[in-house]
mmCIF file of C-alpha atoms and ligand atoms in Angstrom:
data_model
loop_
_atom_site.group_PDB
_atom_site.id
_atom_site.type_symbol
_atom_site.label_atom_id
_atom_site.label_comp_id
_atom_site.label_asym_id
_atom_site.label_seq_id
_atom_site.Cartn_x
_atom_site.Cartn_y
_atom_site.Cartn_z
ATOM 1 C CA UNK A 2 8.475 16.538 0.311
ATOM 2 C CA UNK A 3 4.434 15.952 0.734
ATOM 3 C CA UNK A 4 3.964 14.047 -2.418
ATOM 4 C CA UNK A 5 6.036 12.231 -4.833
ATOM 5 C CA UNK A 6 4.759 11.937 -8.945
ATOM 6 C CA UNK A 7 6.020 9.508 -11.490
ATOM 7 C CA UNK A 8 4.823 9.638 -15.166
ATOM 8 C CA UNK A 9 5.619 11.400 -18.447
ATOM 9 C CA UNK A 10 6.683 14.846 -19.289
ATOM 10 C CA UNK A 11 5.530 15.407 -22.652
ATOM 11 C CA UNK A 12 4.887 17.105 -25.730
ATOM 12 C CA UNK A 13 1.226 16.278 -27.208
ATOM 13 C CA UNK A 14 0.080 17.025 -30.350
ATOM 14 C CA UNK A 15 -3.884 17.260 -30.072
ATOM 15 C CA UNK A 16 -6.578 17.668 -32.425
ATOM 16 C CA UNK A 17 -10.303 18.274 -31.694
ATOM 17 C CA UNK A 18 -13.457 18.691 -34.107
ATOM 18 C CA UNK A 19 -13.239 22.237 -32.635
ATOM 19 C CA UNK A 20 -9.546 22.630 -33.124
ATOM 20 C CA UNK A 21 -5.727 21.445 -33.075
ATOM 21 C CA UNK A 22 -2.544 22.416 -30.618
ATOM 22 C CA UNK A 23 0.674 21.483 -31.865
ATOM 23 C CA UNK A 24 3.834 20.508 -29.700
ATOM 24 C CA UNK A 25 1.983 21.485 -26.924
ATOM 25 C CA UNK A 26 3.719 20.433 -23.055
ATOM 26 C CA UNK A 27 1.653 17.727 -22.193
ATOM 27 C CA UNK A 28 2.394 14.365 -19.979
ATOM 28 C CA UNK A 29 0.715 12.624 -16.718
ATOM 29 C CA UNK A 30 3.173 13.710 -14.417
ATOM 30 C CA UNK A 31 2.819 17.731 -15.587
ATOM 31 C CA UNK A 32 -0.869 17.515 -15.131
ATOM 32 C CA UNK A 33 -0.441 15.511 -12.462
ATOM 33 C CA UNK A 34 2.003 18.371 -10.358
ATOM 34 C CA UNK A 35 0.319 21.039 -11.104
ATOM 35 C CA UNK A 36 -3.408 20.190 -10.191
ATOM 36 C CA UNK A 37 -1.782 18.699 -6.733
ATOM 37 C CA UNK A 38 0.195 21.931 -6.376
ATOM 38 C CA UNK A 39 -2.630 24.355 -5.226
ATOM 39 C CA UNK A 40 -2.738 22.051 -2.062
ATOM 40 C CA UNK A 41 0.804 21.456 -1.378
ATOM 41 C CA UNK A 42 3.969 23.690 -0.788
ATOM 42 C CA UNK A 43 6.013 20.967 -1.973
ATOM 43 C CA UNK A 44 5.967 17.793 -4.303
ATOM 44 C CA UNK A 45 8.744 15.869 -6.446
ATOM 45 C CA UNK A 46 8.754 14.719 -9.835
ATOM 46 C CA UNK A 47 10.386 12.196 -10.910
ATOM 47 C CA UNK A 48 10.721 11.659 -14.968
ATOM 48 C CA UNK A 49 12.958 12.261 -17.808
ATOM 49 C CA UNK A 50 12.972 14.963 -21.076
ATOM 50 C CA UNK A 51 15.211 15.266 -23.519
ATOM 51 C CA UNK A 52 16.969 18.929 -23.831
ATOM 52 C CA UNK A 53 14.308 19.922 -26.341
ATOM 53 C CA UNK A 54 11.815 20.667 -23.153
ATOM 54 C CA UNK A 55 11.475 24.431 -22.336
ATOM 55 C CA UNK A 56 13.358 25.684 -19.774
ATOM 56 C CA UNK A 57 10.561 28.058 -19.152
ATOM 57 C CA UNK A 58 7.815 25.430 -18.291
ATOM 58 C CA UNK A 59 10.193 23.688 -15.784
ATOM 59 C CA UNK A 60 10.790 27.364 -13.999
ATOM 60 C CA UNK A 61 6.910 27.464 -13.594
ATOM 61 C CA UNK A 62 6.395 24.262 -12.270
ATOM 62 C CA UNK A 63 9.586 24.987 -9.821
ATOM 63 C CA UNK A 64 7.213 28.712 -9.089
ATOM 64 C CA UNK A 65 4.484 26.040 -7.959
ATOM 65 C CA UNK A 66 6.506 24.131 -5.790
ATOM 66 C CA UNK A 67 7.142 21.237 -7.731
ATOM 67 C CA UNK A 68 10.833 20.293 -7.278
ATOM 68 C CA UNK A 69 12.552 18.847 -10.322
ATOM 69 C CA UNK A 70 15.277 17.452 -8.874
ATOM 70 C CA UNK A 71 13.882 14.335 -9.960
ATOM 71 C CA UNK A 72 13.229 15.151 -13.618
ATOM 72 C CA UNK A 73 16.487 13.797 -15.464
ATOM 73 C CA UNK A 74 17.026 15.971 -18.806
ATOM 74 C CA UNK A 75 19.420 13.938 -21.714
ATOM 75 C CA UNK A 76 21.447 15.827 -23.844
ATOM 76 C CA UNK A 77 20.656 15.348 -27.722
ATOM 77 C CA UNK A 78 17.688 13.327 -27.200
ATOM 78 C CA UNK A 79 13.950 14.034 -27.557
ATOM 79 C CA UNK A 80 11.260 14.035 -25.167
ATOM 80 C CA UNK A 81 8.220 11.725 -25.288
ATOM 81 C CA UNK A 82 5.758 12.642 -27.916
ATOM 82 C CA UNK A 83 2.255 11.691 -28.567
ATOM 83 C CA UNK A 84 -0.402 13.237 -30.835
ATOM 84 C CA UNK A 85 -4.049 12.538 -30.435
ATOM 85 C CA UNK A 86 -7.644 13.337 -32.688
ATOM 86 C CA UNK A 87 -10.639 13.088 -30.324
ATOM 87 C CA UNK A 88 -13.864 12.752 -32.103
ATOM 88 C CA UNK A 89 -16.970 14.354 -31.656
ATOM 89 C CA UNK A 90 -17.826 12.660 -28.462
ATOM 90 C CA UNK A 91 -14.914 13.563 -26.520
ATOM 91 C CA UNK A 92 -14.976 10.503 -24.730
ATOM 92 C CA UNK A 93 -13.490 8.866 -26.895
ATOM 93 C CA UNK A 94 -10.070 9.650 -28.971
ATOM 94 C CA UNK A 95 -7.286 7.939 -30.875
ATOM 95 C CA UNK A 96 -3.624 8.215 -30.212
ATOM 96 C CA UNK A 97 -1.977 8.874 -33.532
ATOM 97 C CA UNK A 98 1.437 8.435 -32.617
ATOM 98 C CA UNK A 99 3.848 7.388 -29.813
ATOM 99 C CA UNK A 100 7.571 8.622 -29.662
ATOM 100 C CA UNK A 101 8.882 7.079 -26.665
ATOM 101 C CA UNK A 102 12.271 8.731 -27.071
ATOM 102 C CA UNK A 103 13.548 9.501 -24.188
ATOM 103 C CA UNK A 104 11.009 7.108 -21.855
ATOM 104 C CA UNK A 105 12.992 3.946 -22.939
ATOM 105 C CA UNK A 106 15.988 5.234 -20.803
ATOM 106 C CA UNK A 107 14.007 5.810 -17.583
ATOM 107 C CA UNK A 108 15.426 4.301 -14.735
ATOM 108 C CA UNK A 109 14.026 6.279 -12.025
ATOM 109 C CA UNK A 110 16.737 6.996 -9.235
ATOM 110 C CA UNK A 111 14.871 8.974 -6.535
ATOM 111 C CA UNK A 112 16.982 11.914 -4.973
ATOM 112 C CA UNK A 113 17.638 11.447 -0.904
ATOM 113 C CA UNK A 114 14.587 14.089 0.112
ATOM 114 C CA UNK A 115 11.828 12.183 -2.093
ATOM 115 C CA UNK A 116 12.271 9.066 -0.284
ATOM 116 C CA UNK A 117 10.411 9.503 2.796
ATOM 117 C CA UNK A 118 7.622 11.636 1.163
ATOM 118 C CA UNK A 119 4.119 10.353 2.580
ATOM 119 C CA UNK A 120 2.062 10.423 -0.883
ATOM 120 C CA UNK A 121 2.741 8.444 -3.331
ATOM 121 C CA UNK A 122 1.459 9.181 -7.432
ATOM 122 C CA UNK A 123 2.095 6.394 -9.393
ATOM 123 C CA UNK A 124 1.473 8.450 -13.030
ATOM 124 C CA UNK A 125 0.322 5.886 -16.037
ATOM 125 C CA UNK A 126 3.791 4.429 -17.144
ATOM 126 C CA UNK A 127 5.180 0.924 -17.574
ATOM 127 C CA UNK A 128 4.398 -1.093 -14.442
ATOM 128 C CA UNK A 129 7.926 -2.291 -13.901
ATOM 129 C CA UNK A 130 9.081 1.661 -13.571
ATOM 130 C CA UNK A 131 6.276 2.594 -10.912
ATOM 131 C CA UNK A 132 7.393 -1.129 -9.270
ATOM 132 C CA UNK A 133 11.133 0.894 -8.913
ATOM 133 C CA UNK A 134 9.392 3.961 -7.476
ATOM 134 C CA UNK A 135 7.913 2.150 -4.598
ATOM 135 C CA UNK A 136 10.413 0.424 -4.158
ATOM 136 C CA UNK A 137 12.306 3.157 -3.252
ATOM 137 C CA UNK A 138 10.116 4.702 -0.692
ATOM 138 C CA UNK A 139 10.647 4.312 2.482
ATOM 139 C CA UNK A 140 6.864 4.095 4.062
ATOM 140 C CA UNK A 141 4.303 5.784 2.294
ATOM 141 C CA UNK A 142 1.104 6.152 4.061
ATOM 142 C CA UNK A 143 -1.191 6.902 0.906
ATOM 143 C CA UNK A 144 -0.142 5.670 -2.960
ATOM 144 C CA UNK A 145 -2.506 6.471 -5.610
ATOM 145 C CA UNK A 146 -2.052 4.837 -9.284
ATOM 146 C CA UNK A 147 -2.995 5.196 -12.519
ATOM 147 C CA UNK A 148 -2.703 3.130 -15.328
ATOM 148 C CA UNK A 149 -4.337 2.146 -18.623
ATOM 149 C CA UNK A 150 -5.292 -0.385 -21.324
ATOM 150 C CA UNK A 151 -1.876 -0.359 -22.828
ATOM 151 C CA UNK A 152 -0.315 -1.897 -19.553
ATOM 152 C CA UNK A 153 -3.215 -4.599 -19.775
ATOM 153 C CA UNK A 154 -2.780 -5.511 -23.499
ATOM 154 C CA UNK A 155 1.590 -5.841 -22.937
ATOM 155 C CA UNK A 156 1.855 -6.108 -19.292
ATOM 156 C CA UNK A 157 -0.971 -7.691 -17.010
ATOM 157 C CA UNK A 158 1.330 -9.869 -14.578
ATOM 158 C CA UNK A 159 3.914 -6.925 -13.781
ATOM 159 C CA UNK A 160 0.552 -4.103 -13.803
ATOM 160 C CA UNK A 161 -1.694 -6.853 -10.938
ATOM 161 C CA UNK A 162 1.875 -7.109 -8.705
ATOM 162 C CA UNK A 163 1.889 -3.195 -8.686
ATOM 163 C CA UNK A 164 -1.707 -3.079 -8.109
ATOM 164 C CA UNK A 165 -1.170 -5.321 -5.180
ATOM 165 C CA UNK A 166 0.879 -2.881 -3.638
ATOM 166 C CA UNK A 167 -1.194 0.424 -3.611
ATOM 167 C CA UNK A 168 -3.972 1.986 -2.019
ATOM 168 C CA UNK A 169 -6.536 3.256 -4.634
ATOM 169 C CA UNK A 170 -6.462 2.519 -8.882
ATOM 170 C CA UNK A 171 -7.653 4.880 -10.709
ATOM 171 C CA UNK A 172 -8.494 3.898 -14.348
ATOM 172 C CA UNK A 173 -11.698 4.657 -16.888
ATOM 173 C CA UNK A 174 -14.388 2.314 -16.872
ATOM 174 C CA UNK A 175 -13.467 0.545 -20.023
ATOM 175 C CA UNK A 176 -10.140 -0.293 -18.326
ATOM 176 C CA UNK A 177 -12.215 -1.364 -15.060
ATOM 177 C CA UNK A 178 -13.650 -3.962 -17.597
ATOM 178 C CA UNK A 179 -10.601 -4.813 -19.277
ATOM 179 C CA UNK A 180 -8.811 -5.415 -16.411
ATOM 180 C CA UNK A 181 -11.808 -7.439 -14.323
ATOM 181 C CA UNK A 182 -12.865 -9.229 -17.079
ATOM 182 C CA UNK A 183 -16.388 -8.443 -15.754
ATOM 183 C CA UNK A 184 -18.943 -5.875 -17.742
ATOM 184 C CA UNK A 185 -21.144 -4.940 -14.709
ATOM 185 C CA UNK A 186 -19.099 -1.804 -12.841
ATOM 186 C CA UNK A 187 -20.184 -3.000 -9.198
ATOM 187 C CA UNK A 188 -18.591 -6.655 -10.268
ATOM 188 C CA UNK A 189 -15.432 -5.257 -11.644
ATOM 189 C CA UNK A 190 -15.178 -3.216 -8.508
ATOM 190 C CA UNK A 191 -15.380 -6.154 -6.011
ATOM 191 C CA UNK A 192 -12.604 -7.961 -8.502
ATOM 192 C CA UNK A 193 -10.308 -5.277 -8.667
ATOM 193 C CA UNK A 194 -10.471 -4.225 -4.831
ATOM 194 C CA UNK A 195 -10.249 -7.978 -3.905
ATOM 195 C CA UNK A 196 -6.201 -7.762 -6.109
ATOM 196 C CA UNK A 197 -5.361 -5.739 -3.498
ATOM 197 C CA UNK A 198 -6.027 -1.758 -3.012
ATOM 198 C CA UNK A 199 -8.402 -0.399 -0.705
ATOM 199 C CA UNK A 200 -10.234 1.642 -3.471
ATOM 200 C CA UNK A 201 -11.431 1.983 -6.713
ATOM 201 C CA UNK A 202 -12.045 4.909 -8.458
ATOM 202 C CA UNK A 203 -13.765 4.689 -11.847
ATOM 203 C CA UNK A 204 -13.476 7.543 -14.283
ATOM 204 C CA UNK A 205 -16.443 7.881 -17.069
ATOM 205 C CA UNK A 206 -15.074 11.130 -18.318
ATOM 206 C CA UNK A 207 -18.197 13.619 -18.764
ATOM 207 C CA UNK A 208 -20.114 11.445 -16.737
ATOM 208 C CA UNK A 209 -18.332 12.013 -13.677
ATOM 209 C CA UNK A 210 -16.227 9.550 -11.750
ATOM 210 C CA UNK A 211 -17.165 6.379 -9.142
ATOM 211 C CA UNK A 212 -15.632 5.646 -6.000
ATOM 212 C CA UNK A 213 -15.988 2.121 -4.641
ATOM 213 C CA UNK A 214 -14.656 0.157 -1.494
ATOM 214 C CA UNK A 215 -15.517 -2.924 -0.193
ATOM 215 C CA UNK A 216 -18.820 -1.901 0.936
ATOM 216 C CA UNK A 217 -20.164 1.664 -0.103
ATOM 217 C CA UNK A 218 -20.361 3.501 -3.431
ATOM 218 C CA UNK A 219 -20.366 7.138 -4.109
ATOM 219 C CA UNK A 220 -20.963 8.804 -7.343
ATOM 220 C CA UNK A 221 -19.927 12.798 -8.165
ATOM 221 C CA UNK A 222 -20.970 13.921 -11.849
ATOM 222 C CA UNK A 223 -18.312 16.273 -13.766
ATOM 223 C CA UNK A 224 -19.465 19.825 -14.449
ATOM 224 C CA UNK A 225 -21.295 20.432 -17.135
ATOM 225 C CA UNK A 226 -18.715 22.896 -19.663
ATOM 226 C CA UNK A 227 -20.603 25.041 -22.048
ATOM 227 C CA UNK A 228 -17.469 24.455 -24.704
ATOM 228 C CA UNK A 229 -14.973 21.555 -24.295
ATOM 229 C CA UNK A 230 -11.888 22.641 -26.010
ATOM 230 C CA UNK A 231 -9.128 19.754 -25.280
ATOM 231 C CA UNK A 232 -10.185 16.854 -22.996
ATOM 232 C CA UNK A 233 -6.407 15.740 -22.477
ATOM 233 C CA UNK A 234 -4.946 15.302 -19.361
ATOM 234 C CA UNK A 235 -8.454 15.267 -17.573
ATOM 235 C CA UNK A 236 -7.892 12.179 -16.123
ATOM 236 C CA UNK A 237 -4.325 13.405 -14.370
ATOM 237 C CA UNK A 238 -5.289 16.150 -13.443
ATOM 238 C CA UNK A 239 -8.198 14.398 -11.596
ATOM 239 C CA UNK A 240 -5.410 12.696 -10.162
ATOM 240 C CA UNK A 241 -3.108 15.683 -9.178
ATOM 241 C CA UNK A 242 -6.268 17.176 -7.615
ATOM 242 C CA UNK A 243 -7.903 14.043 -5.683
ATOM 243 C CA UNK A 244 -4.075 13.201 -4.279
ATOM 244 C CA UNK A 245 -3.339 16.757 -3.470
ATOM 245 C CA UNK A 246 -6.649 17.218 -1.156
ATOM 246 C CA UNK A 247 -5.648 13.874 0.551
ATOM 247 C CA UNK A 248 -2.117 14.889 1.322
ATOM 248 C CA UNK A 249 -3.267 18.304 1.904
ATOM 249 C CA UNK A 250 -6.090 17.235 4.747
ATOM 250 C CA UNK A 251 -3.988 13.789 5.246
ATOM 251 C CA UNK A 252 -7.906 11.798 5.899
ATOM 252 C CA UNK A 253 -8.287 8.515 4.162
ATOM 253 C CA UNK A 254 -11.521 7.840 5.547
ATOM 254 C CA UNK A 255 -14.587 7.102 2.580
ATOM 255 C CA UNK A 256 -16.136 10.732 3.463
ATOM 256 C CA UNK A 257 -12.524 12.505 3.038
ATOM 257 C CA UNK A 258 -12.531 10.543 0.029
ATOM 258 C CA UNK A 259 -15.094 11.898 -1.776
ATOM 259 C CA UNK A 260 -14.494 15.315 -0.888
ATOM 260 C CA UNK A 261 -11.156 14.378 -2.772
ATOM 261 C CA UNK A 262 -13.126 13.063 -6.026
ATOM 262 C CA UNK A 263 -15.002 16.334 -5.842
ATOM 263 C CA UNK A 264 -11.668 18.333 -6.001
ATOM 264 C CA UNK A 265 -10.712 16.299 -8.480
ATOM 265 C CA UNK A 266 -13.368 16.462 -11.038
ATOM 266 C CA UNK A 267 -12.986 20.494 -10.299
ATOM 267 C CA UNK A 268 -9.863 21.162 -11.284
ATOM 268 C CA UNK A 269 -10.054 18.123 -14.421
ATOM 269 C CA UNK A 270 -13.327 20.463 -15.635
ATOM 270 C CA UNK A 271 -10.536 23.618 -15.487
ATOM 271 C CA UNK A 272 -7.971 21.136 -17.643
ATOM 272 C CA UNK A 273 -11.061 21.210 -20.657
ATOM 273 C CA UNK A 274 -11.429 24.301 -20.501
ATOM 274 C CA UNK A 275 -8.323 25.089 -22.674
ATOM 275 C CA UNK A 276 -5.480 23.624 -25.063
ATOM 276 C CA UNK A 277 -2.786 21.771 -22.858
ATOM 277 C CA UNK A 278 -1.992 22.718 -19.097
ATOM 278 C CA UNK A 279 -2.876 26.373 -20.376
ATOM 279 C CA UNK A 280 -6.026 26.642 -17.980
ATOM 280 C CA UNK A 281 -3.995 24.966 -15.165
ATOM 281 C CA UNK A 282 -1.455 27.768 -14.967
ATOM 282 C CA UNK A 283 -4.146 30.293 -15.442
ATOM 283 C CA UNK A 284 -6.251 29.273 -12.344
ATOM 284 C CA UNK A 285 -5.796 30.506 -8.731
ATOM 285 C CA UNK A 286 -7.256 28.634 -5.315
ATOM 286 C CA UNK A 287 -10.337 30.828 -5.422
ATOM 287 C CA UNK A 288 -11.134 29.780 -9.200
ATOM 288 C CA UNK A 289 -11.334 26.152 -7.824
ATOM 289 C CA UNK A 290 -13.532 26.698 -4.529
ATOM 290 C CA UNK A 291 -15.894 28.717 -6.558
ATOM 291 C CA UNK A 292 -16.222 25.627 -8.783
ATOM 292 C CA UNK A 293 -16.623 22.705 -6.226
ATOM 293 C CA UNK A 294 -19.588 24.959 -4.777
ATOM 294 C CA UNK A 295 -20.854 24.517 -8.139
ATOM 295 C CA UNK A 296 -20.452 21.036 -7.623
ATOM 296 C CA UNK A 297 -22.258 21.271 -4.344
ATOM 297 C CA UNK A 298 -25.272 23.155 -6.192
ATOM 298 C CA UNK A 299 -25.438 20.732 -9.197
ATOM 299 C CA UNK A 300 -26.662 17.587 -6.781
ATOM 300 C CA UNK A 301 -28.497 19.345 -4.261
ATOM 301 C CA UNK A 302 -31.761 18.653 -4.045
ATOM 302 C CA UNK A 303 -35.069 18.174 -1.993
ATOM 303 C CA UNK A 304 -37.029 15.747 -2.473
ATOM 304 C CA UNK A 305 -40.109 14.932 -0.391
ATOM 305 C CA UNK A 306 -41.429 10.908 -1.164
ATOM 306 C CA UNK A 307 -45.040 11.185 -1.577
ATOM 307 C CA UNK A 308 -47.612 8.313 -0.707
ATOM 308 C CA UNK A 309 -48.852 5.670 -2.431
HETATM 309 P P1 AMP B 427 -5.083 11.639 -20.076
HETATM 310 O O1 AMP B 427 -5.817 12.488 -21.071
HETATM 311 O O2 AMP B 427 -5.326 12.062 -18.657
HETATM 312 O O3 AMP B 427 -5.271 10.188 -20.293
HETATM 313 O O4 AMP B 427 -3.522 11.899 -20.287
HETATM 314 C C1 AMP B 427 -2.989 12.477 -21.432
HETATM 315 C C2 AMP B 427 -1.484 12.597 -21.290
HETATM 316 O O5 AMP B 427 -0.898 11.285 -21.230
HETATM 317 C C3 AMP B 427 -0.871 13.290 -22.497
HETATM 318 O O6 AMP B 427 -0.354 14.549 -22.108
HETATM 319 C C4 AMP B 427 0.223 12.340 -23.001
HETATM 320 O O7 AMP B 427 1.472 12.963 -23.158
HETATM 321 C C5 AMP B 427 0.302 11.243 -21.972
HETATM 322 N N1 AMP B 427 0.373 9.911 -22.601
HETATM 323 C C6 AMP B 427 -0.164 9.504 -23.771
HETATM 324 N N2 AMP B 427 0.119 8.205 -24.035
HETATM 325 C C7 AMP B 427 0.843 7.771 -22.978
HETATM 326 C C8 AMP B 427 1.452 6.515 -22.641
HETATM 327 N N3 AMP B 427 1.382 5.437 -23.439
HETATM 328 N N4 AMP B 427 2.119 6.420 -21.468
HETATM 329 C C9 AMP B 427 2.200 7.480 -20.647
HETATM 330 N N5 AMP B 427 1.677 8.706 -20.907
HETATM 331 C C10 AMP B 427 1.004 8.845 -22.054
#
């Protein structure tokens, strides 16, 4: 096993000013798989659904090499549900509803052959369930987590003991603030970084994505999308993609590490492209080279500085 995920396994319900997508299979830890499963041959999941989930989506994760053997399915109960409306700036949305359902029961028990995986992806859940993941590893040389302002309203003393204990956070830059208590992005980076993990990566949704560590800063934009149909799951699949690359090339250094935000913000501007993980399962390895030469050509430039 190269990577192990934790997070939700979902249904979404999502509504755009362009659109809507009903009951739609949604959740961190499916984004999350999938984008980090054009790197890797293998990667676990670990998660529970209720028996309402379709058998078909699980058989095409299990196509991409992500191993389910982790992903606990109750009888007569229902899996996690939320429904969204994002407004006409897509940056920002508004979670309708929340049906835990099956989530309150999760008490992750990693199977044997997850335990010793390298890569860790600690998928936005509650703290004290991604605090049982990692405690269950073994020795991981790279764990990744996500999180969000949820965790910071209910949780903040079990969320900063897991942040002690990882590598790189990944949150938006409102959560940055949030969590910091400082407004300036540079500030809330030398905060956060000083809790514990070695980086920070900063997600501003269309504006790209920031990656700090104690000393340097490096900035990669997103790709401009001539139509944004569903912005959900961006941020995971971000994830999926940056983690993948890493466990994929297995270099931690700062340049490897932007390479990885690249990837990431490649396969997150595939994610918008359409409703759900539709685009995701679509896509082939090609599709997402072609795209982070695009990246390549949308900074490049010459510039010559001209006297005074
Ligand atoms: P993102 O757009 O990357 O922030 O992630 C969207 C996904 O997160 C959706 O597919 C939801 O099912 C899932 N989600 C929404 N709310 C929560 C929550 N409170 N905890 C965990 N996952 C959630």
């Amino acid at each position: 096993m190269q990577l192990v995920t934790v997070g939700t396994v979902a249904f979404d319900n999502i509504e755009t000013p362009f659109g809507r997508a009903d009951k739609v299979v949604g959740g961190a830890a499916t984004y999350i798989s999938l984008a980090a499963s054009f790197f890797l041959n293998k990667s676990g999941l670990v998660s529970v659904v209720g028996d309402d989930f379709p058998t078909d989506m699980m058989d095409l994760m299990q196509a991409k090499g992500v191993d389910l053997t982790g992903l606990e399915v109750l009888k007569g109960k229902e899996s996690f549900f939320w429904a969204g409306r994002y407004h006409y700036d897509m940056n920002t949305r508004d979670t309708l509803e929340t049906r835990l359902n099956v989530l309150l029961d999760l008490d992750p028990k990693l199977p044997e052959n997850y335990k010793a995986a390298p890569y860790v992806m600690l998928g936005n859940l509650d703290p004290k369930v991604q605090a049982k993941v990692l405690d269950q590893m073994s020795d991981p040389a790279l764990v990744v987590m996500d999180t969000m302002n949820f965790w910071m309203d209910s949780a903040m003393e079990d969320l900063k003991k897991v942040i002690g204990r990882v590598d790189i956070l990944c949150v938006n830059d409102a959560e940055a603030r949030q969590l910091s208590g400082q407004h300036s992005l540079v500030k809330a980076a030398n905060t956060i970084l000083a809790m514990g993990p070695t980086y920070l990566v900063v997600k501003k949704g269309e504006h790209g994505a920031l990656l700090f560590s104690k000393d340097r800063v490096f900035f990669a934009p997103a790709m401009p999308l001539e139509d944004i149909i569903d912005p959900t799951g961006a941020g995971d699949t971000f994830a999926g993609g940056f983690i993948g690359y890493l466990a994929r090339t297995q270099d931690h250094s700062f340049d490897n590490l932007k390479r990885a935000i690249i990837v990431g913000s490649a396969l997150a501007s595939f994610c918008c492209e359409k409703f759900g993980v539709q685009r995701l399962l679509e896509i082939k390895r090609e599709d997402i080279d072609e795209r982070v030469q695009q990246f390549v050509d949308l900074v490049d430039f010459d510039i010559e500085l001209v006297e005074e």
